[in-house]
Amino acid sequence: MNTLVALCAVGAEKILGNEIKHLGYKLIGNAPGRVSFSGDDDALFRTNLCLRTADRVYLQLAKYNALDFDSLYDGAYKINWQDYLNKDSRIVVDKVRTYKSKLNSEHSIQGMVHKAIYSKLGDKWHMATLPETGEQSDVRVYIDENEVFILLDLSGLPLHKRGYRVDGGIAPLRETTAAILLQEMLWRRKTPLHDPFCGSGTIAIEATLYAFNVAPGFGRRFAIENLPFYNEKRALEIKQKEAEQIRTDVEVRITGSDIDDKAVARSQKNAEYACVMAGRALKSIGISRHIPRPDFVQSDFADLSAPYDSGLLLCNPPYGERLGDSEEAMSLYKKMDSLWTDFPNWDIGIITSHEDFQNGFGHKTSNIKKFKAGNLDTCFYIYKRSEK
């Protein structure tokens, strides 16, 4: 069995953990923004293909204590790097994170681990200099209370880059964040869903992939495909097995709208790419069916009305780069009261980085969840009106 580490937005560890367990893997533990679990060799590829809320997946190569740089170096040197890297790999220790540890100089830790890797490979392959002409392989180091974790990146590009978004517009919501919000709201495919600020269509598209059980990674490659232990034949079998899980026999009602007709066109284009991606997965197993596209229309949110008795409004209203200053944002949030009135029995989920959102919106929330993705702190306001 392998020990793997999946990264996520800080605050989403429980959601990611539940997703990992649903795939059949055993949780080991978590820390802010990451979840550790055990998995078989299939998990190395399958988790990259299937996890909706993870930002990256790493293979843990070592775990040991280090109180000084000698012990840090020795522990990194003991790893059989020749089993995990190619002779022409360009090796980068891309990030170091330390917490309550004697070793806390990130630059020095980075240099020492990098030196240990190259020393080990040089000794094993009898090479004074490694060519570094091949694909980049990233290594990450965490040191928590003097315990070192050496991780090898299996994802490459962050997993929120699904491959379907051809145009994100200004400050788009991450695909993984949209997936987190859907899980936080406990959304089910039979529940109508509408995003009144669709932007680039991310929420509606992620809901569509979830509703039809389409693995989010069908449209891209992963770093593991460049590593020597990658099993291409088995990866293809995994893809085909996941393609067999795609549902085309379910009815869903997923829609989005935006006052900007360019945003609507952008959302439609992205949704088309996402659904074509799913269609190709089905064709790979001999099924000629298509995934229905979510519907997007041009409309001011103030002109909307509920098409069904109940459902879910889920959105990321513009702020920051997408909408001038704080005063404009507060004015918008006050006007959003029309959604409360015009969708009377609908649950509402709103994510924003504006700290005074609730004062503008004027309604008491059922719950507030805080998430941090990258350097962006956000609050997710949950209004469970269907339960009242």
Coordinates of N, CA, C and O in Angstrom, one line a residue, residues 50 73 92 94 96 101 104 121 124 152 165 222 225 250 264 295 358 373-374 378 388:
C50 N -10.3 11.2 -10.5 CA -11.7 11.2 -9.9 C -12.0 12.2 -8.8 O -13.1 12.6 -8.6
Y73 N 19.1 15.9 5.6 CA 19.8 15.3 4.4 C 19.8 13.8 4.4 O 19.5 13.2 3.3
V92 N 12.6 19.6 -9.2 CA 12.4 20.9 -8.5 C 11.7 20.7 -7.2 O 10.7 20.0 -7.1
D94 N 9.6 22.3 -5.1 CA 8.9 23.5 -5.5 C 8.4 24.3 -4.3 O 8.3 25.5 -4.3
V96 N 8.2 24.4 0.3 CA 8.6 23.9 1.7 C 7.6 24.6 2.6 O 7.4 25.8 2.5
S101 N 8.9 23.9 14.1 CA 10.1 23.0 13.9 C 11.4 23.8 14.0 O 11.5 25.0 13.8
N104 N 13.5 25.9 10.1 CA 12.5 26.8 9.6 C 12.9 27.7 8.5 O 12.1 28.5 8.0
L121 N 20.9 10.1 -6.7 CA 20.8 9.7 -8.1 C 22.1 9.6 -8.8 O 22.4 8.7 -9.5
K124 N 23.7 6.4 -7.6 CA 23.1 5.2 -8.1 C 23.3 5.0 -9.6 O 23.5 3.9 -10.1
L152 N 6.1 13.5 -3.5 CA 6.3 13.6 -5.0 C 5.0 13.9 -5.6 O 4.0 13.2 -5.5
R165 N -12.1 24.5 -19.5 CA -12.3 25.9 -19.5 C -11.4 26.6 -20.5 O -10.3 26.7 -20.3
F222 N -1.7 14.0 -16.3 CA -1.2 14.2 -15.0 C 0.3 13.9 -15.0 O 0.9 13.2 -15.8
E225 N 2.1 10.5 -15.4 CA 2.2 9.9 -16.7 C 3.6 10.0 -17.2 O 4.0 9.4 -18.2
V250 N -30.4 10.0 -16.1 CA -31.0 10.8 -15.0 C -31.4 12.2 -15.6 O -30.9 12.7 -16.5
V264 N -22.4 34.7 -20.6 CA -23.3 33.6 -21.0 C -22.6 32.8 -22.1 O -22.6 31.6 -22.1
D295 N -28.2 24.8 -19.1 CA -28.8 25.9 -19.8 C -28.3 27.3 -19.2 O -28.4 27.5 -18.0
Q358 N -22.8 39.9 4.7 CA -24.1 39.6 5.3 C -24.8 40.9 5.7 O -26.1 41.0 5.7
A373 N -8.3 29.3 -0.4 CA -7.7 28.6 -1.6 C -6.6 29.5 -2.1 O -6.9 30.6 -2.5
G374 N -5.4 29.0 -2.0 CA -4.3 29.9 -2.4 C -4.1 31.0 -1.4 O -4.1 30.7 -0.2
T378 N -12.1 33.3 1.9 CA -13.5 33.4 1.5 C -14.4 32.9 2.6 O -14.0 32.1 3.4
K388 N -37.0 24.7 6.9 CA -37.8 25.5 7.8 C -39.3 25.1 7.7 O -39.7 24.7 6.6

